[in-house]
Short mmCIF file of C-alpha atoms and ligand atoms in Angstrom, two decimals:
data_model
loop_
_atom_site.label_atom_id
_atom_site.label_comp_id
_atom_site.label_asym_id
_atom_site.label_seq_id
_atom_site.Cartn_x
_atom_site.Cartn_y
_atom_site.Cartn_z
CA UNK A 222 11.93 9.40 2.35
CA UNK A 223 11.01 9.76 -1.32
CA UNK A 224 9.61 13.13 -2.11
CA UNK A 225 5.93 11.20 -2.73
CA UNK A 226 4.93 8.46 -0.88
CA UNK A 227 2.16 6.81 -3.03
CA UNK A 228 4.28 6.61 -6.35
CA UNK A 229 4.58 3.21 -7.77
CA UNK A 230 7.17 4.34 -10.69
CA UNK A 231 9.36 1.66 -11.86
CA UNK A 232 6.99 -0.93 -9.62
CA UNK A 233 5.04 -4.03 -11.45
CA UNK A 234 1.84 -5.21 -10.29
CA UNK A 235 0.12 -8.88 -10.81
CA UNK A 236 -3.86 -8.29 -10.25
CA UNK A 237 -5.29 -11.69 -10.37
CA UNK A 238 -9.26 -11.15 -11.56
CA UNK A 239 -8.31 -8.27 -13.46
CA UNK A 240 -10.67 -9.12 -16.06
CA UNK A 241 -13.18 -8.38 -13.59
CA UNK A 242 -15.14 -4.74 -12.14
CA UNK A 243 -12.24 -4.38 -9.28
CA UNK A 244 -9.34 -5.57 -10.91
CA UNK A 245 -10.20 -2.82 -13.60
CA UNK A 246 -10.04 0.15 -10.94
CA UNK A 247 -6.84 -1.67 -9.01
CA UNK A 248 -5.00 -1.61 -12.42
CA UNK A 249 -5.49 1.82 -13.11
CA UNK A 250 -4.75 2.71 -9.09
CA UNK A 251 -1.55 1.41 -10.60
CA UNK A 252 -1.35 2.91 -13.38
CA UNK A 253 -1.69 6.54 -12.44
CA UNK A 254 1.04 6.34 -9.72
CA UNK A 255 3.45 5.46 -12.66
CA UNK A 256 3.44 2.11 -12.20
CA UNK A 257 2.74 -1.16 -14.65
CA UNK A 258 -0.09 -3.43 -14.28
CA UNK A 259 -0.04 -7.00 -15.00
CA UNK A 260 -3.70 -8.00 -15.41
CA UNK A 261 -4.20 -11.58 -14.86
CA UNK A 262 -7.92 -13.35 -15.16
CA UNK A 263 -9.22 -16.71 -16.43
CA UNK A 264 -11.48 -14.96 -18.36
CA UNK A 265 -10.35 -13.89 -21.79
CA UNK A 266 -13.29 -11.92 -22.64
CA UNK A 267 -13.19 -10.05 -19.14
CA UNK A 268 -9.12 -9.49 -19.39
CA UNK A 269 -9.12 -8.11 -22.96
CA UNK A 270 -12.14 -5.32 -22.55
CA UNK A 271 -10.44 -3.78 -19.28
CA UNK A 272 -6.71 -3.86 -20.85
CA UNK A 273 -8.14 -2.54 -24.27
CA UNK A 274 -10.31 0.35 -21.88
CA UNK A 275 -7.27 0.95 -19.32
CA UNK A 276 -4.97 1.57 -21.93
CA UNK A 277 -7.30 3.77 -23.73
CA UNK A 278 -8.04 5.65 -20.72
CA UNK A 279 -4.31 5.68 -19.57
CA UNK A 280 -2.89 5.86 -22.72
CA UNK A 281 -0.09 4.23 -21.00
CA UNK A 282 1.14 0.46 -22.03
CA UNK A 283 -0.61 -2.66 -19.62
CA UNK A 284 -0.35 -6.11 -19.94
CA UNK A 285 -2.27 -9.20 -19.37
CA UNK A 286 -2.20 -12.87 -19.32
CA UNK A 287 -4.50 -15.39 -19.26
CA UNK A 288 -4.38 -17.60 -16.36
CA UNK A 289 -6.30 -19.95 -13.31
CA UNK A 290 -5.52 -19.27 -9.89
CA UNK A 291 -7.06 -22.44 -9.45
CA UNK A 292 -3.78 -24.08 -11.79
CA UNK A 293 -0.92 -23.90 -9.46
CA UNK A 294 1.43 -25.24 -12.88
CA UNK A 295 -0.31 -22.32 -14.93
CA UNK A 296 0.51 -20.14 -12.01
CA UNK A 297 4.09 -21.21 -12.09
CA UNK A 298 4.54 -20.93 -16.03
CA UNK A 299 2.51 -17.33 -16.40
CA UNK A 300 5.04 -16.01 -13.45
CA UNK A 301 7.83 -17.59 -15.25
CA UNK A 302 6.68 -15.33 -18.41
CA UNK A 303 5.77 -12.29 -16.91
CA UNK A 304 9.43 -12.32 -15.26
CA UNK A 305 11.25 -12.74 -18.83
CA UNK A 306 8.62 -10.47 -20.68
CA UNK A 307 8.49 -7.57 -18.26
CA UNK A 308 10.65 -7.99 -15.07
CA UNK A 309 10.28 -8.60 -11.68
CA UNK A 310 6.99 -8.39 -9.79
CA UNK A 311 6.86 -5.77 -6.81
CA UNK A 312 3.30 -6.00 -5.82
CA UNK A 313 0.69 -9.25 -5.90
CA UNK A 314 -3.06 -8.46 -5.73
CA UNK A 315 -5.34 -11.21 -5.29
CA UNK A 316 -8.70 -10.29 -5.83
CA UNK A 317 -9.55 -13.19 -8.08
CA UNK A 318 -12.88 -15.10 -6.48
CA UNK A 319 -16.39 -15.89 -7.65
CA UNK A 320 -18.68 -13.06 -6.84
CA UNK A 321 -22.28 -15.26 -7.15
CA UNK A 322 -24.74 -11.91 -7.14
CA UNK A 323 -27.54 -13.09 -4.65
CA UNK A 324 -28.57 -9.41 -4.87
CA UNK A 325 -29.50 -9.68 -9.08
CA UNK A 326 -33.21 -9.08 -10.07
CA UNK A 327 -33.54 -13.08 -9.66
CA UNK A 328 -31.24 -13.63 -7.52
CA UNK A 329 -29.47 -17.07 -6.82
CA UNK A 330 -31.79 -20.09 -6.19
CA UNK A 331 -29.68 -23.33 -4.99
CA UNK A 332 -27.17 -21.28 -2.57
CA UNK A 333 -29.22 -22.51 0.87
CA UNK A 334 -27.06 -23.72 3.55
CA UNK A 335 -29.10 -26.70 3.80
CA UNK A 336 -28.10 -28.35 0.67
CA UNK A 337 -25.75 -26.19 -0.60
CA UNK A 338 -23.83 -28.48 -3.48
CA UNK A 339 -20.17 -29.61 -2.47
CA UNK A 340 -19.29 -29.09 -5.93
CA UNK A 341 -19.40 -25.67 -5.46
CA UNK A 342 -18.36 -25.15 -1.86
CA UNK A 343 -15.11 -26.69 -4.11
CA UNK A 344 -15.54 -24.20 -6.79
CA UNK A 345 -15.81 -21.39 -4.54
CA UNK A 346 -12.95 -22.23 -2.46
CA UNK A 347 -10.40 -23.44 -5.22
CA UNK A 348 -10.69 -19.86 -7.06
CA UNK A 349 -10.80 -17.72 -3.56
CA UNK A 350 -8.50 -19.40 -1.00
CA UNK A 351 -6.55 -22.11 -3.10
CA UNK A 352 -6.14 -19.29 -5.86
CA UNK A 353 -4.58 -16.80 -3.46
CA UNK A 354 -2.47 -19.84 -1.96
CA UNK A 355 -1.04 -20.53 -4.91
CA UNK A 356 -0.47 -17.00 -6.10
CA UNK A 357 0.91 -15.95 -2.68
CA UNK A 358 3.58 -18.70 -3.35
CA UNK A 359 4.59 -18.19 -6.40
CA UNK A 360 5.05 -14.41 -6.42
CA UNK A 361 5.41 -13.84 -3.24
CA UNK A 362 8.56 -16.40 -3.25
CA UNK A 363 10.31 -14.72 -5.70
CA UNK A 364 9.67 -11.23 -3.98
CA UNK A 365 11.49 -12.77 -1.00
CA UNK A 366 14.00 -14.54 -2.54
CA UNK A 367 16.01 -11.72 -3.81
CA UNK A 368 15.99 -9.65 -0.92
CA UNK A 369 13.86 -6.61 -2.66
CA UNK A 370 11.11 -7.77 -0.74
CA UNK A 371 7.26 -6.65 -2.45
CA UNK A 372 3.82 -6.33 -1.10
CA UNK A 373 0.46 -9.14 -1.22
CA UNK A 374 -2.69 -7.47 -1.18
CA UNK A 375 -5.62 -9.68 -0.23
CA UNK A 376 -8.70 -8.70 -1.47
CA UNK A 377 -11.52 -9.40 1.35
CA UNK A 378 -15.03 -7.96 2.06
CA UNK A 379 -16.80 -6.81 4.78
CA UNK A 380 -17.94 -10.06 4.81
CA UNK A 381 -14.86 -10.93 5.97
CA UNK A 382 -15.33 -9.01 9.28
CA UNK A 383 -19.65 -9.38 9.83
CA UNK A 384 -22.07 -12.12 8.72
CA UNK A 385 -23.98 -11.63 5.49
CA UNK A 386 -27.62 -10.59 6.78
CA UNK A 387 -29.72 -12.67 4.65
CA UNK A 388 -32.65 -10.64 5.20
CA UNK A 389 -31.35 -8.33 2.38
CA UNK A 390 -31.62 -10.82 -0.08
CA UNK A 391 -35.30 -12.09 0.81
CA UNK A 392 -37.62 -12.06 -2.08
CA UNK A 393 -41.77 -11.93 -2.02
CA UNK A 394 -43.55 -15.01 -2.85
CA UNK A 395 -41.13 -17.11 -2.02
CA UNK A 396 -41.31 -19.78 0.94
CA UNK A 397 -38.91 -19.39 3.66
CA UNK A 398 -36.92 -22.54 2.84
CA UNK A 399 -36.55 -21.30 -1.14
CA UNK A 400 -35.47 -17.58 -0.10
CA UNK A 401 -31.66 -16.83 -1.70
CA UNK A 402 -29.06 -16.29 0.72
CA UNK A 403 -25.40 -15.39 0.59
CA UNK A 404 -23.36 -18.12 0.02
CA UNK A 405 -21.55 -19.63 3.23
CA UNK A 406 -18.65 -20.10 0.60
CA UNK A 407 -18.57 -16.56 0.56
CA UNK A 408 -17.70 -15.63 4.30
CA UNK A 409 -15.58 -18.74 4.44
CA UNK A 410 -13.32 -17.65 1.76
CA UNK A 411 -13.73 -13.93 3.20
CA UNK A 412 -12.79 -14.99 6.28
CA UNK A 413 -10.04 -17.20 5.50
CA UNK A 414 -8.12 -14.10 3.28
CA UNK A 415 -7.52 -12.73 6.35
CA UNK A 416 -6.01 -15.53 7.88
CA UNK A 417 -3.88 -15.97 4.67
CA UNK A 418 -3.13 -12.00 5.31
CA UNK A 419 -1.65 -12.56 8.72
CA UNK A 420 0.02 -15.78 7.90
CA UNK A 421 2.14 -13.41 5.07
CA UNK A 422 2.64 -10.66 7.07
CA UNK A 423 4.58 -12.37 9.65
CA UNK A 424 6.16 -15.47 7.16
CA UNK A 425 8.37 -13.20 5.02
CA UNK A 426 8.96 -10.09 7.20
CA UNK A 427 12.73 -9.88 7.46
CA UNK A 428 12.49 -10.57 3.95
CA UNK A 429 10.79 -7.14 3.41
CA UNK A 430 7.69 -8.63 1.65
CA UNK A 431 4.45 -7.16 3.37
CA UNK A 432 1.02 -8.57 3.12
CA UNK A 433 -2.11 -6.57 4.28
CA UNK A 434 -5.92 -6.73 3.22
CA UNK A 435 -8.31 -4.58 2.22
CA UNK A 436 -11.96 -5.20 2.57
CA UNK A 437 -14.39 -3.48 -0.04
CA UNK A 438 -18.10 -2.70 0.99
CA UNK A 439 -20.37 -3.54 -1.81
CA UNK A 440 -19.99 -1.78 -4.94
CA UNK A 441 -23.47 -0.16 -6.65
CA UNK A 442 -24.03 -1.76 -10.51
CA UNK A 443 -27.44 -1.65 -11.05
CA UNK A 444 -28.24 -4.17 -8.03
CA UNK A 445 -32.36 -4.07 -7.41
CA UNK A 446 -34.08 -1.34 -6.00
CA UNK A 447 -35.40 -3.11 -2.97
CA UNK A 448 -31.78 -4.44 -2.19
CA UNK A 449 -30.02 -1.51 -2.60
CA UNK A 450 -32.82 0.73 -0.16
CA UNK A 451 -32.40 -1.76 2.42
CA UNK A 452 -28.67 -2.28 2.13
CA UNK A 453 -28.19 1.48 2.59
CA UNK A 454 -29.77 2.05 5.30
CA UNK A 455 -27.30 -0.18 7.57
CA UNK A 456 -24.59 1.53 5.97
CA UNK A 457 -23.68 4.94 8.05
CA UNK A 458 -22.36 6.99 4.71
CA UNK A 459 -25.97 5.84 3.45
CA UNK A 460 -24.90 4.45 0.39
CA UNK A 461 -23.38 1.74 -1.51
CA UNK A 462 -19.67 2.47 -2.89
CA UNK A 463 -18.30 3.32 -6.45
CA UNK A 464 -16.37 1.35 -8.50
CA UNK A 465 -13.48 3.78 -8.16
CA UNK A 466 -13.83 4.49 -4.99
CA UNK A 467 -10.92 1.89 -3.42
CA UNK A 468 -8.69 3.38 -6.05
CA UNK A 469 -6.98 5.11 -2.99
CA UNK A 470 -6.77 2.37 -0.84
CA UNK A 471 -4.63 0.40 -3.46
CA UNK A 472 -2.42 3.55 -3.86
CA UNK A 473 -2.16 3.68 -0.13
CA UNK A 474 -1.56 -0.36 0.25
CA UNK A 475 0.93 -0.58 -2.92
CA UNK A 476 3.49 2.59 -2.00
CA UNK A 477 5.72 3.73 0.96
CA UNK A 478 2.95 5.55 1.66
CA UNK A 479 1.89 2.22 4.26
CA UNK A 480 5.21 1.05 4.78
CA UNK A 481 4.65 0.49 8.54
CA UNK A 482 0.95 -1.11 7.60
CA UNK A 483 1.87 -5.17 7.95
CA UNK A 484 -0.48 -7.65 8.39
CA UNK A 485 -3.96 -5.30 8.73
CA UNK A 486 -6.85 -5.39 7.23
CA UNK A 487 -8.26 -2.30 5.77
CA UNK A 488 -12.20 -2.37 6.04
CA UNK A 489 -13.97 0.25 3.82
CA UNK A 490 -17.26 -0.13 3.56
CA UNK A 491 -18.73 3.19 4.45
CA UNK A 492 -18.90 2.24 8.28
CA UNK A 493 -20.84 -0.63 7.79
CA UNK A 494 -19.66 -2.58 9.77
CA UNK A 495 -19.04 -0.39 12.53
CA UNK A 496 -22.81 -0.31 13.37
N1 NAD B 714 -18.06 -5.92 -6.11
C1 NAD B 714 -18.25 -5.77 -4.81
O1 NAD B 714 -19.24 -5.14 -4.36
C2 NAD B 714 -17.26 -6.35 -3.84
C3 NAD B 714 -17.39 -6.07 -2.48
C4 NAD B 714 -16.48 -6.61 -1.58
C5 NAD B 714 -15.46 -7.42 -2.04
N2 NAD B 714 -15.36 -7.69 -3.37
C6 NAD B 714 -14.26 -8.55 -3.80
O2 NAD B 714 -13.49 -7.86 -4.79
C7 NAD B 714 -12.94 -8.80 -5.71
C8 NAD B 714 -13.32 -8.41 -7.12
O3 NAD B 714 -14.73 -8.37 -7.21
P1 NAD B 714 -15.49 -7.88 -8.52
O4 NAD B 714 -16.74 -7.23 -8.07
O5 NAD B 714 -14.57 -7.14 -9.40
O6 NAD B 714 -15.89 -9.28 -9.15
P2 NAD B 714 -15.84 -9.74 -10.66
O7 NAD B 714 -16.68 -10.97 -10.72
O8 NAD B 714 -16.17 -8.60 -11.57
O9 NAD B 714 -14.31 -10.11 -10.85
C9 NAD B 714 -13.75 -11.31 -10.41
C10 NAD B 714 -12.83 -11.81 -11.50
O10 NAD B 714 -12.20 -13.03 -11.04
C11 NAD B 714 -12.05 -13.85 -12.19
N3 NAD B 714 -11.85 -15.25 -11.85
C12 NAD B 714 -12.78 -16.13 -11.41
N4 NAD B 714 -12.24 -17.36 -11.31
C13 NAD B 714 -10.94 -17.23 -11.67
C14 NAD B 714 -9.87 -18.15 -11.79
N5 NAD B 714 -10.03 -19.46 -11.51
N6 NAD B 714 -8.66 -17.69 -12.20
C15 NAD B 714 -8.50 -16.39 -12.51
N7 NAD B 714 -9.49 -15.46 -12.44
C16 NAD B 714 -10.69 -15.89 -12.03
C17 NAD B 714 -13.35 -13.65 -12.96
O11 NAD B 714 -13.21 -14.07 -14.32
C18 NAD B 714 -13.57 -12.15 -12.80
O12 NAD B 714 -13.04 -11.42 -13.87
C19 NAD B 714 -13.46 -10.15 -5.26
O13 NAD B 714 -12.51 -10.78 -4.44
C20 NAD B 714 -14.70 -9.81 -4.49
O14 NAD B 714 -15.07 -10.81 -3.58
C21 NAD B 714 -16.22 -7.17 -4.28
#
């Protein structure tokens, strides 16, 4: 057994969405176990702020790539690239998705089940589930085809395990049939990781390629005061979680350190979901 568990030296990571809040703090979960973090996210913008800041914070080398989850060929060709530019990926993260934020000052106005658009049940869907689909096949084939094996981490919620409660997200003066709610895209695609998660688990096993989840509770950034007071109090630590605060989790999920975890889902969201 190697003499520490959670290092990650001489391991690549993919983080899909690492232009995002997450992917920054998976990256450098990466990063400070010794090992090198691909950062992957449609967003250009988004992707070059957290390499440039990782970097600078790490002062160790990180790369990143432009590229849609939603584009299996774009998939296929960034893969392609990362494997002649760096090496083989060991780990897959997908924590790409759209992350509408009901809980903002103004929250979201056309989200209502009742005529929630198609167009973006598709939207929502294509970036959370099809996304990891296509990433799960493309990286996750080529962990299993040479027999090295490698580890998917699904990014979930604790929406994944309980139901939004909308009542969080109600807002005065407004009529009951115009109040914002969490998406139903959201818990569908939350949901669905997890089938995705045990699907992986057991598809490339004797391959050596393990697939678990971890489910984040929501992450404080300057959400509204009447939110974040009634959020907290259903939450048993009594308070929303820090941005860094999964770093641990990915440490945990990416080494030896879990190498008997296959196929669970890690829920860490301060016991909310417990009560
Ligand atoms: N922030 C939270 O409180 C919280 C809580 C639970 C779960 N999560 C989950 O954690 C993950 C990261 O959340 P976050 O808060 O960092 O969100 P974020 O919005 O900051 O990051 C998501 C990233 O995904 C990228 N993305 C969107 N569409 C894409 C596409 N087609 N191809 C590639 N990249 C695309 C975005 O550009 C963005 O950078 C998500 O899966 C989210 O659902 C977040």
């Amino acid at each position: 057994m190697s003499k520490d568990l959670f290092s990650l030296v001489g391991k690549t990571a993919a983080i899909t969405g690492g232009g995002g809040m997450l992917g920054y703090q998976h990256a450098a979960a990466i990063v400070n176990q010794g090992g090198t973090a691909v950062l992957l996210d449609i967003d250009e913008g988004g992707l070059k702020a957290n390499h440039d800041m990782l970097q600078k914070d790490s002062g160790i080398s990180v790369h990143r790539y432009t590229m849609d989850v939603t584009d299996a060929s774009e998939v296929r060709h960034v893969s392609a690239q990362i494997q002649s530019e760096i090496g083989r990926v060991d780990i897959l993260i997908n924590n790409a998705a759209r992350n509408p934020k009901v809980e903002a000052a103004d929250g979201l106005d056309s989200s209502r089940f009742e005529y929630f658009p198609v167009d973006q049940w598709d939207l929502d869907l294509n970036v959370g589930l099809r996304g990891a689909f296509f990433c799960s096949q493309v990286f996750g084939s080529s962990m299993a085809a040479d027999g090295e094996g490698g580890i998917i981490i699904n990014i979930a919620s604790d929406l994944a395990v309980i139901a939004p409660d909308q009542r969080l997200y109600r807002q005065p003066n407004k009529a009951p049939d115009e109040q914002p709610v969490k998406p139903i895209t959201y818990s569908v695609v939350k949901h669905g990781i997890i089938g995705l998660t045990k699907y992986l688990a057991t598809y490339w096993c004797e391959q050596g390629v393990r697939c678990n989840a971890l489910s984040p509770g929501g992450v404080y950034a300057g959400q509204n005061e009447v939110f974040v007071s009634n959020l907290v109090k259903l939450i048993p630590l009594g308070r929303m979680a820090k941005a860094d605060e999964y770093r641990g989790a990915i440490a945990f999920l990416c080494s030896d350190a879990s190498r008997y975890l296959n196929g669970a889902n890690l829920v860490m969201d301060g016991g909310r979901s417990v009560w």
